[in-house]
XYZ file of C-alpha atoms in Angstrom:
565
model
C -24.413 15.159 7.145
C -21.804 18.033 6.969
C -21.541 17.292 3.521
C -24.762 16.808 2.580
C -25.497 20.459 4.130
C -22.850 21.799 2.816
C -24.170 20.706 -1.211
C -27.343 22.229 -0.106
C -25.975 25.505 0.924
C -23.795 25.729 -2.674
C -26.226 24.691 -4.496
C -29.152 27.191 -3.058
C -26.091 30.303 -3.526
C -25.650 29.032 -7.572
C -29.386 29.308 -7.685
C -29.630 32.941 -6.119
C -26.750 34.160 -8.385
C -28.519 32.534 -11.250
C -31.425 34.535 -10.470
C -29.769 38.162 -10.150
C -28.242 37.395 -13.221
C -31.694 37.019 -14.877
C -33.109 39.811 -12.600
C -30.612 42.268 -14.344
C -30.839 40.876 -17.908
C -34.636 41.596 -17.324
C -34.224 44.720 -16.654
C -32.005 45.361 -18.978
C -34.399 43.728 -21.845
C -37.092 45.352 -21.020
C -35.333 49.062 -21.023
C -33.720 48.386 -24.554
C -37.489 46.651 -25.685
C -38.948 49.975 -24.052
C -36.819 52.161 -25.903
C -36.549 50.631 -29.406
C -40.393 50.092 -29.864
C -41.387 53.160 -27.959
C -43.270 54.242 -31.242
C -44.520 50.667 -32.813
C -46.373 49.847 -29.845
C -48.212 53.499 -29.438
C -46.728 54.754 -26.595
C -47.633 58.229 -25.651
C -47.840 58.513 -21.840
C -44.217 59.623 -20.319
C -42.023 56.812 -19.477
C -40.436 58.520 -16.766
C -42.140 56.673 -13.853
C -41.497 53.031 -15.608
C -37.891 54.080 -15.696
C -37.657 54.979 -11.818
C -39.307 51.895 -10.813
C -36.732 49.597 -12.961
C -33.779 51.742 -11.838
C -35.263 50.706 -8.505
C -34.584 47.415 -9.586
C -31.286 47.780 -10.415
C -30.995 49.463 -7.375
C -32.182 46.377 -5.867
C -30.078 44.283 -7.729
C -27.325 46.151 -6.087
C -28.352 45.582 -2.494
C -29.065 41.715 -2.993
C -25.781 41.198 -4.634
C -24.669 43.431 -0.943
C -27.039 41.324 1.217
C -25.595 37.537 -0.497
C -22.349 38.402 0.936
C -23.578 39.256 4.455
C -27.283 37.208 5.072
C -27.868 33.744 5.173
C -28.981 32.449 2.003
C -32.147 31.403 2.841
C -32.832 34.979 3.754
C -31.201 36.577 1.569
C -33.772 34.053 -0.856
C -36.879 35.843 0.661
C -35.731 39.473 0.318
C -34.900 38.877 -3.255
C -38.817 37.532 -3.745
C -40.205 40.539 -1.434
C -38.523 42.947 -3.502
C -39.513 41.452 -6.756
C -43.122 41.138 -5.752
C -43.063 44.893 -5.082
C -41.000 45.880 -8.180
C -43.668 43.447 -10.636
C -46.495 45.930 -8.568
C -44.330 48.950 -9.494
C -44.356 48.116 -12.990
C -48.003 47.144 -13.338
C -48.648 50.641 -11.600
C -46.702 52.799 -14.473
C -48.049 50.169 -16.980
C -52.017 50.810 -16.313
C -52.853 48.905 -13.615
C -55.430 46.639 -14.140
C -54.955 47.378 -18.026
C -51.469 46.468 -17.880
C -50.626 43.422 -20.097
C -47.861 42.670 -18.012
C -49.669 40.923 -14.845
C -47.883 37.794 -16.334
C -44.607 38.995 -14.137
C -45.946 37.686 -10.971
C -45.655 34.173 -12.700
C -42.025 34.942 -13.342
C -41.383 35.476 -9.274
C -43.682 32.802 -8.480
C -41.256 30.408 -10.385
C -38.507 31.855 -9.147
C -39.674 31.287 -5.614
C -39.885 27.616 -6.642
C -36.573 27.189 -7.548
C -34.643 29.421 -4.716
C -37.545 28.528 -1.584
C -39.344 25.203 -0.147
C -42.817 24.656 -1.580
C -44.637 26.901 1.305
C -42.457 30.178 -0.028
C -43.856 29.399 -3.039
C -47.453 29.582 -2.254
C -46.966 32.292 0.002
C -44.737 34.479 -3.225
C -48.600 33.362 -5.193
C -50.204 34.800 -2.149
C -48.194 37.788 -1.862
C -48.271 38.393 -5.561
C -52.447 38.078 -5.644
C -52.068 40.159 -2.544
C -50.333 42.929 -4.354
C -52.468 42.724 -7.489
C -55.862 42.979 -5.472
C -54.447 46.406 -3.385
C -53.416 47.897 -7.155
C -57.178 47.157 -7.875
C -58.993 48.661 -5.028
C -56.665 51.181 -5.038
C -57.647 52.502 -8.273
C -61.451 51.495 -7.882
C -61.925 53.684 -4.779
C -59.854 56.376 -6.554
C -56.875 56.488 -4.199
C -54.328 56.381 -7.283
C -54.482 56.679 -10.857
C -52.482 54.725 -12.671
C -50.191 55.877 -15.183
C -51.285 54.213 -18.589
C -48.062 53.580 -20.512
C -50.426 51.992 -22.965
C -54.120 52.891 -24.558
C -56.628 52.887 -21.849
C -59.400 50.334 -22.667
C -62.025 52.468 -20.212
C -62.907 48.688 -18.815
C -66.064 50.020 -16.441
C -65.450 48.082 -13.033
C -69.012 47.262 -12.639
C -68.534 45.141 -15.826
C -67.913 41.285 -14.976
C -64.721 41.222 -17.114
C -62.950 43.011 -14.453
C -63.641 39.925 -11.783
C -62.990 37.851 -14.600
C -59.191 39.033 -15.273
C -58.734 38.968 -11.166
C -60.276 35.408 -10.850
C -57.777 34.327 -14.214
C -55.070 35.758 -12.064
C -55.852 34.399 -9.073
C -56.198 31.062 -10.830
C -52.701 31.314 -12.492
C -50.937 32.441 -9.511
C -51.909 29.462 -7.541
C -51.593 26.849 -10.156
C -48.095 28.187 -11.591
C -47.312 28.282 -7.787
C -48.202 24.239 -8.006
C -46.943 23.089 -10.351
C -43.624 24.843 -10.472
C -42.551 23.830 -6.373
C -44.140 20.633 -7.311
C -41.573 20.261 -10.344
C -38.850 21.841 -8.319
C -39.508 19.710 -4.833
C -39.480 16.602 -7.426
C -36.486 17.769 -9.242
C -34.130 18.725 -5.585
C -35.520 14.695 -4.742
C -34.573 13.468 -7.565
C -30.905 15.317 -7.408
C -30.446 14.406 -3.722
C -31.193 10.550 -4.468
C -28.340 11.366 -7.577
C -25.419 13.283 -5.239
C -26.176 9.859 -2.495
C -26.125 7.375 -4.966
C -22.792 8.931 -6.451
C -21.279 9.551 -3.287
C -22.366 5.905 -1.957
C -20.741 4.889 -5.520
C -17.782 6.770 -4.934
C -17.325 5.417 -1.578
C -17.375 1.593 -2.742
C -14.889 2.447 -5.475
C -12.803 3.677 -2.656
C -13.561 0.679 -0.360
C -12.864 -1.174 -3.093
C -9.306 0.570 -3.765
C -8.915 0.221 -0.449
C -9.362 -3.430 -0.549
C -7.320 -4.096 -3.790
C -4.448 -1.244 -2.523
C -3.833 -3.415 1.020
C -4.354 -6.716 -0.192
C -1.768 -9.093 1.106
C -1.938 -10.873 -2.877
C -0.058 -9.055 -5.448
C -2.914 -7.728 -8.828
C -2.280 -7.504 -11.877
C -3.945 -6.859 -15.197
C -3.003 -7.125 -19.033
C -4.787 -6.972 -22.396
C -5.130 -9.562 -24.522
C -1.241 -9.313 -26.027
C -0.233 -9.652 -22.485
C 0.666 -5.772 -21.690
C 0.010 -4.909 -18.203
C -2.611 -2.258 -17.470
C -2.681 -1.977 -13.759
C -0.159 -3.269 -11.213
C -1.355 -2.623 -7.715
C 1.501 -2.254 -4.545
C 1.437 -6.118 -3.544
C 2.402 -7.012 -6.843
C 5.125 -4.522 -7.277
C 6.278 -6.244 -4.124
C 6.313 -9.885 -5.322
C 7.376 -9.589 -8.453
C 9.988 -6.936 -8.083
C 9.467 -4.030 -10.573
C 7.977 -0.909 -9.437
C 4.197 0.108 -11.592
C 6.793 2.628 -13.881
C 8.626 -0.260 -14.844
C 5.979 -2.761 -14.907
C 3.762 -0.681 -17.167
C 2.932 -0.916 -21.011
C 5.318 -3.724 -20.807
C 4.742 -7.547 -21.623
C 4.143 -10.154 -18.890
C 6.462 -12.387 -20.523
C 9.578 -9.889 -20.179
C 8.539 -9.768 -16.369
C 7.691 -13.326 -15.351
C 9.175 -15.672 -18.231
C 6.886 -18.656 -17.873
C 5.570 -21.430 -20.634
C 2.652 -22.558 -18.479
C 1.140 -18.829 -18.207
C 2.449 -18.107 -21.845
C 0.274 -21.758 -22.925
C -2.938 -19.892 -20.534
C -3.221 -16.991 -22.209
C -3.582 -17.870 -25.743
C -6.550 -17.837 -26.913
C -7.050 -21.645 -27.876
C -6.686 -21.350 -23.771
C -8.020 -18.847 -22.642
C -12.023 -20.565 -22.728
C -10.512 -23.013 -19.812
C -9.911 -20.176 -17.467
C -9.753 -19.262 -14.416
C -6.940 -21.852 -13.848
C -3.851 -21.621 -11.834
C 0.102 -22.560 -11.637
C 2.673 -22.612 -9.229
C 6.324 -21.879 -10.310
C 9.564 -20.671 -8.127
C 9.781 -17.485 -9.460
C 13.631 -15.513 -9.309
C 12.665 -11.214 -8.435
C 14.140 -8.475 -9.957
C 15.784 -8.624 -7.039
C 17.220 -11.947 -7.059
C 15.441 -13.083 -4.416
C 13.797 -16.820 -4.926
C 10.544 -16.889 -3.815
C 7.116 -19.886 -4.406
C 4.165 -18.143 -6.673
C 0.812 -19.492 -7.055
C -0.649 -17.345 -10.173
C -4.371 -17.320 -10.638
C -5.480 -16.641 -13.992
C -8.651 -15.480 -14.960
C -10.543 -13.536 -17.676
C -11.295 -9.845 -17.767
C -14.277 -9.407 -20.444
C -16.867 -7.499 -18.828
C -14.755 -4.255 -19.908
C -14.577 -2.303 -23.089
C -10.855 -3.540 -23.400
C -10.518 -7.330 -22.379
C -8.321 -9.233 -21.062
C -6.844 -11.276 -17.756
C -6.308 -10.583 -14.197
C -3.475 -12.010 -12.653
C -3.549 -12.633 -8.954
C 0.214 -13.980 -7.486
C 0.114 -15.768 -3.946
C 3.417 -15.972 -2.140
C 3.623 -19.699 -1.197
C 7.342 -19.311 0.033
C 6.886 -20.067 3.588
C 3.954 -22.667 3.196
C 6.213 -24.082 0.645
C 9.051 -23.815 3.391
C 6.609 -25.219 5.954
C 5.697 -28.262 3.895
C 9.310 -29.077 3.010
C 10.294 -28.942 6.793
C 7.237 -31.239 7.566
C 7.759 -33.813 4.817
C 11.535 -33.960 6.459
C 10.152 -33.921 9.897
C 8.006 -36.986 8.494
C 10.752 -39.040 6.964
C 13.116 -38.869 9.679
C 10.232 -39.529 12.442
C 9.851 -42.939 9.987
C 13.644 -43.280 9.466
C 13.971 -42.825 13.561
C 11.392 -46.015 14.125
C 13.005 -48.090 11.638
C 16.191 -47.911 12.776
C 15.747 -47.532 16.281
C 15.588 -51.162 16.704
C 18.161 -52.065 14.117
C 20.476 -50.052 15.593
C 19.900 -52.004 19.128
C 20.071 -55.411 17.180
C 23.652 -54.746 15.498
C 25.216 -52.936 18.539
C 24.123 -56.150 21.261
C 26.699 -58.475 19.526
C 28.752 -55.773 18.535
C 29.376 -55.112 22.381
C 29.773 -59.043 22.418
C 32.003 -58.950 19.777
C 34.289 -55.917 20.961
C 34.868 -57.519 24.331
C 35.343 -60.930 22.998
C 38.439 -59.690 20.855
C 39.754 -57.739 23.330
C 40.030 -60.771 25.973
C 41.351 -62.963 22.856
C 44.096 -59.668 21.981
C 45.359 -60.088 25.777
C 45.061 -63.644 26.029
C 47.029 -64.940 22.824
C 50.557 -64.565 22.151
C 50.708 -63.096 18.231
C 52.872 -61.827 16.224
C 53.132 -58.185 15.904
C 51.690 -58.198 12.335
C 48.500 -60.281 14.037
C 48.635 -57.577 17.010
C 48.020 -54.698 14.673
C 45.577 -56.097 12.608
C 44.096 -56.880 16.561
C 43.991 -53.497 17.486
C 42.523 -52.162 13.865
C 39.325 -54.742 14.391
C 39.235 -53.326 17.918
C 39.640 -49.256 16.698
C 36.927 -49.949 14.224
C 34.428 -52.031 16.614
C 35.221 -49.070 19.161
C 34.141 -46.558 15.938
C 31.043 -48.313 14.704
C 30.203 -48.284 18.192
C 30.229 -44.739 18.784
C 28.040 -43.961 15.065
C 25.687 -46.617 16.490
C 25.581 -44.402 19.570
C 25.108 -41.498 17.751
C 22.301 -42.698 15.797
C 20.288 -43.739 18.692
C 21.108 -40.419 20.404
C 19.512 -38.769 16.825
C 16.479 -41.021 16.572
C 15.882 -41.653 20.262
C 16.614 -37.871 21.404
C 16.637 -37.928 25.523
C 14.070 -35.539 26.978
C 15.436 -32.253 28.162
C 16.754 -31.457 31.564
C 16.865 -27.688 31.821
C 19.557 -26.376 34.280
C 21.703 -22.805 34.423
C 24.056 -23.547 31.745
C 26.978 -21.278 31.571
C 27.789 -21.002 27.804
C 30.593 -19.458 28.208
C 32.822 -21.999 29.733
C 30.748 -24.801 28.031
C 32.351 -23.113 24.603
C 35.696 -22.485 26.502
C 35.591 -26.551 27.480
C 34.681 -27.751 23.759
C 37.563 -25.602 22.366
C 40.380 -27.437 24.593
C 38.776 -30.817 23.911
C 39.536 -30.112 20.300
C 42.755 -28.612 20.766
C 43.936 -31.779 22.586
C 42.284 -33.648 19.704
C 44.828 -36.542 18.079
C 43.878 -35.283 14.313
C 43.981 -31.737 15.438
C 46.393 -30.176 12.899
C 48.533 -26.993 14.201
C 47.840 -25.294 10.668
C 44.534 -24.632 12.072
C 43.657 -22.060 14.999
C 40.346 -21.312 16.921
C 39.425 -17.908 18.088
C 36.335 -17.615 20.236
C 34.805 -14.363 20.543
C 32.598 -13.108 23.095
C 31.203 -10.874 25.807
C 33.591 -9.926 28.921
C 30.405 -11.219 31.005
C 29.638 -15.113 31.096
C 26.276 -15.833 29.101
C 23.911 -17.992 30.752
C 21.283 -19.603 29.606
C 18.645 -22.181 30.940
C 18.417 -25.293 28.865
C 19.791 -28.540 28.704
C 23.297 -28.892 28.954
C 24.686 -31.994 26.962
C 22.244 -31.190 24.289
C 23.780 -27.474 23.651
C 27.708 -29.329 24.002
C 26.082 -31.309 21.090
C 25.370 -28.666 18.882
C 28.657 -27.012 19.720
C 30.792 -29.714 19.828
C 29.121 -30.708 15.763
C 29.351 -27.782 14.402
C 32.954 -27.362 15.607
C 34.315 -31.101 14.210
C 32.070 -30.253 10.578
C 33.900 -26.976 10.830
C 37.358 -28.360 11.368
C 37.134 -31.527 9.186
C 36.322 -28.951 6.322
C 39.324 -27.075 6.472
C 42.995 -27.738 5.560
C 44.447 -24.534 7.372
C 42.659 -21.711 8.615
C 40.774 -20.106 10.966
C 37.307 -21.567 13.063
C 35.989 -18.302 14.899
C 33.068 -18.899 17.302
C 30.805 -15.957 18.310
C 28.774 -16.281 21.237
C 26.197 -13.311 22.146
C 23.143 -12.395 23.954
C 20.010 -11.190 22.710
C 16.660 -9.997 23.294
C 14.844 -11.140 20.000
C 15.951 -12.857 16.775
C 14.862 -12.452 13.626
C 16.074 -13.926 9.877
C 14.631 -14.832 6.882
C 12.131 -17.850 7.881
C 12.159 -17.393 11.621
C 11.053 -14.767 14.155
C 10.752 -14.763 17.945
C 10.434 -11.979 20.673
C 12.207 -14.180 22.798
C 15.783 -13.589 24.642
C 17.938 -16.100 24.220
C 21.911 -16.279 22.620
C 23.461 -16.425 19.262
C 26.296 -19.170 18.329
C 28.031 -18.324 15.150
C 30.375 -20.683 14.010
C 32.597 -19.898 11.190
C 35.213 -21.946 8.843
C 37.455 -21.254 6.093
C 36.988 -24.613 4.319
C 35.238 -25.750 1.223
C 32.324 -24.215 1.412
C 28.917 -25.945 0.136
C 27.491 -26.183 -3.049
C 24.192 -24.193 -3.374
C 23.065 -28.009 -4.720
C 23.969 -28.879 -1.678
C 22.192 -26.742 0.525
C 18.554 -28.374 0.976
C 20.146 -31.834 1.811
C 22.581 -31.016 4.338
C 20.531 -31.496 7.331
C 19.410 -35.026 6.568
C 20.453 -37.721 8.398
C 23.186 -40.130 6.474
C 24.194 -37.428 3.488
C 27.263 -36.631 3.985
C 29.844 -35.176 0.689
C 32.573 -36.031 3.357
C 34.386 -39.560 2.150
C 34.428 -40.759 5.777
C 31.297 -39.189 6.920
C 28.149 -40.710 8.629
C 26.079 -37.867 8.027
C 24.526 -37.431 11.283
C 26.679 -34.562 12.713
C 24.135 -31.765 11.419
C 21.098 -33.423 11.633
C 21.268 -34.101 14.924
C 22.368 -30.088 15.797
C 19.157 -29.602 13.358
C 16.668 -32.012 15.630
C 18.041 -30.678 18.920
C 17.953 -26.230 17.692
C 14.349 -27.259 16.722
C 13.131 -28.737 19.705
C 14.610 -25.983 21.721
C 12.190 -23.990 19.710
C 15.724 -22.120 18.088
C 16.787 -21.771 15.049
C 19.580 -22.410 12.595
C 20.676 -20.555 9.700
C 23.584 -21.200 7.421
C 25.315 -18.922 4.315
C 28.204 -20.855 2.378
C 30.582 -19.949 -0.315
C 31.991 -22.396 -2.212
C 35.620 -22.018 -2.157
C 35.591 -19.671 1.021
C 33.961 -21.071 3.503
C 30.669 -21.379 5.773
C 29.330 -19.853 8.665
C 26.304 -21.393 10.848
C 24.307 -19.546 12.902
C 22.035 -20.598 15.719
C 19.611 -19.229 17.803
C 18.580 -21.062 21.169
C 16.005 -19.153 23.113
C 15.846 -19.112 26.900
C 13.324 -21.886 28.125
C 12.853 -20.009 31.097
C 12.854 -16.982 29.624
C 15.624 -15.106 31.690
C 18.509 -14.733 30.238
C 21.173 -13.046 32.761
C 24.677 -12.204 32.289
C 26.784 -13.075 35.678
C 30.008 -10.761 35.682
C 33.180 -13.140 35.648
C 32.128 -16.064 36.953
């Protein structure tokens, strides 16, 4: 509405100064016209009061330009047509009056009524000017003034009918030049107004529509038909990795290398679209992330070509991964469930049975040995059967206060008092003066520590195992986020490392690249962090080592630090 008012207001000023501008020329016009054919058009009367009454209306001139500055416009509007009204009667005075040829002025006022004024200032400028022209009349036919005849008098007798005749013509001309120019001018503001709202409704769905395409979570892109991009908006500068001054006038190819798009836009192609691939896609950068790029035509333009719309499927892709491996070892866990409490009934049958037979016979010490191997290895497939039912038949939780602290403190001397524990290796623990406590279950977080410690150790030679324990109010990494407090366990080798190959299957259950290994160890710290609701991240450098971190939140929610317990 402020707008609207505001066009209204600088339009009616342009129209006013337009007008002045004329009003002067005028003037000036009809001085020079005055002056040149003075003699050609058989002037003989003194010019003198003709030039008073148009330096009157440059006089005039002057105030309005005064009063634009100062009035409202709309005001200012009406004095301008007052004044001109009287200066046309001023000139039609020291023209001859009613023998003036020049009545035709009014018309020029009335008009530009129509275009500064609503329609009723119009008629009312034709009334004023018919007005005007009837006082000039009586005036002289009563004898009150005599006009000064610039040009021949005609000695028109008043009681002739040609007299009435010119007045009614006015009249007549006034009122319909008063009609049809406000009718032309009331048409011509409606038919601008409709213009400035349909542009300014245009303009404001191009910038809804920016708007959309600026904020939209999917990255856009479009090239011609050589593949040069034309437009990159901010989402895509995001995904792919190059900022709009890089991405630019350059070829799609250079940016996302890819025979599948390369095959869609050719032009043998192109008539299939819109179509779609999905490709892992390596930034600018170097970040790896899932694309899904829809491809479709752009050929409603004067230049045509594609649009490119990229979809960041990294975490669905991440999601469906984790859910096909959730699915597998949920169908692994059945499986072997029950096989696992077939083979370990007469495996407990077995174990004691040798052991009575070991005490009971008298052998020789070669038999003894071999004895107390079939017993050590009974004893060993005992404990991965009991680890396998621990990982597919997980116990459910029994939250308690666990200090963390001392539960860390307790795994480290277990391992220290290990039999394969090697002195070339050390463990430092790091961590807060304060005990950490945490509410959760207690044998399941020993789990996880007690893992993660044996991988750590079994994958070194020499070196150092450092284990970080902290507090926190919120974690956040790469695929995981939570606002919830809980404590970070970082634990950190100087061994092997693992292969980035490596890296997707390490949590499943039975891969192991250890030559002894069951291949349990980590997936069953993976099942337990996840149905704490945690998390667990791991970086690895082949060569140098590899730290895991995890993330258990506090099931209750209150995570407290008791000073030195």
């Amino acid at each position: 509405m402020i707008r609207n008012q505001y066009n209204m207001d600088k339009e009616l000023g342009q129209r006013i100064k337009r007008i002045m501008l004329l009003r002067v020329f005028f003037l000036t016009g009809f001085v020079g016209l005055l002056l040149t054919f003075q003699e050609r058009l058989g002037i003989t009367a003194p010019i003198g009061p003709l030039c008073v009454v148009i330096s009157i209306g440059f006089f005039f001139s002057l105030v309005y330009a005064l009063l634009f500055k100062f009035l409202p416009l709309t005001l200012t509007a009406s004095c301008q047509v007052v004044g001109d009204l009287l200066l046309v009667g001023g000139i039609l005075y020291t023209t001859g009056g009613i023998d003036s040829p020049i009545s035709f002025l009014f018309l020029f006022v009335i008009i530009a009524t129509s275009v500064m004024l609503p329609r009723a200032a119009v008629f009312l400028a034709a009334s004023g000017a018919i007005i005007i022209y009837g006082v000039l009349i009586d005036l002289e036919y009563y004898g009150f003034i005599t006009p000064v005849y610039l040009f021949p008098e005609s000695k028109i007798s008043f009681e002739s009918g040609y007299v009435f005749y010119i007045i009614f013509l006015n009249i007549v001309a006034f009122y319909t030049v008063a009609y049809l120019s406000s009718f032309l001018s009331h048409r011509l503001r409606i038919i601008k107004d409709e213009l400035e709202k349909t542009s300014f409704n245009l303009e404001e769905q191009r910038a809804f529509n920016r708007n959309i395409v600026q904020y939209m979570g999917n990255g856009l892109v479009t090239i011609d038909r050589e593949g040069i991009i034309t437009s990159i908006y901010p989402a895509g500068e995001k995904l792919i990795g190059f900022s709009s001054q890089e991405s630019l006038k350059q070829n799609i190819k250079t940016l996302i290398p890819s025979i599948q798009l390369n095959e869609l836009l050719t032009e043998s192609k192109s008539s299939a679209l819109p179509e779609q691939i999905e490709r892992e896609f390596t930034r600018n950068d170097g970040k790896k992330i899932y694309l899904r790029i829809k491809v479709s035509n752009l050929s409603d333009l004067d230049v045509p070509g594609f649009i490119l719309v990229f979809e960041d499927l990294t975490e669905i892709n991440f999601m469906q991964k984790k859910m096909l491996r959730t699915e597998q070892l949920a169908a692994v866990g059945r499986f072997s469930a029950g096989l696992a409490h077939e083979i370990r009934n007469p495996l407990t049958s077995l174990s004691g049975s040798i052991q009575v037979l070991a005490k009971g016979l008298n052998l020789e010490d070669s038999y003894k040995k071999l004895m107390n191997i079939v017993i050590k290895e009974t004893d060993r497939l005992n404990a991965i059967l009991s680890d396998f039912l621990t990982y597919s038949q997980p116990k459910k939780n029994t939250n308690t206060i666990v200090d963390l602290t001392q539960l860390v403190q307790d795994v480290i001397i277990l391992l220290k008092n290990k039999e394969d524990f090697s002195p070339d290796k050390k463990i430092i623990f790091e961590g807060s003066v304060d005990h950490i406590i945490l509410n959760g279950d207690e044998e399941q977080i020993k789990q996880v520590v007690w893992n993660l410690c044996i991988n750590a150790l079994e994958a070194m030679t020499v070196g150092t195992l450092s284990i970080k324990l902290r507090g926190v109010s919120n974690y956040h990494s790469q695929n995981f986020h939570s606002n919830r407090r809980g404590v970070v366990l970082e634990v950190i080798d100087q061994g092997c490392g693992i292969a980035p190959d490596q890296m997707e299957n390490i949590y499943d259950p039975f891969y192991s690249s250890k030559k002894n290994g069951v291949g349990l160890g980590l997936a069953t710290v993976y099942q337990i962090v996840h149905r704490n609701e945690g998390a667990l991240d791991v970086k690895s450098i082949l060569g140098k080592g590899t730290s895991f971190i995890v993330f258990l939140p506090d099931l209750e929610t209150s995570l407290s630090l008791a000073s030195n317990l």
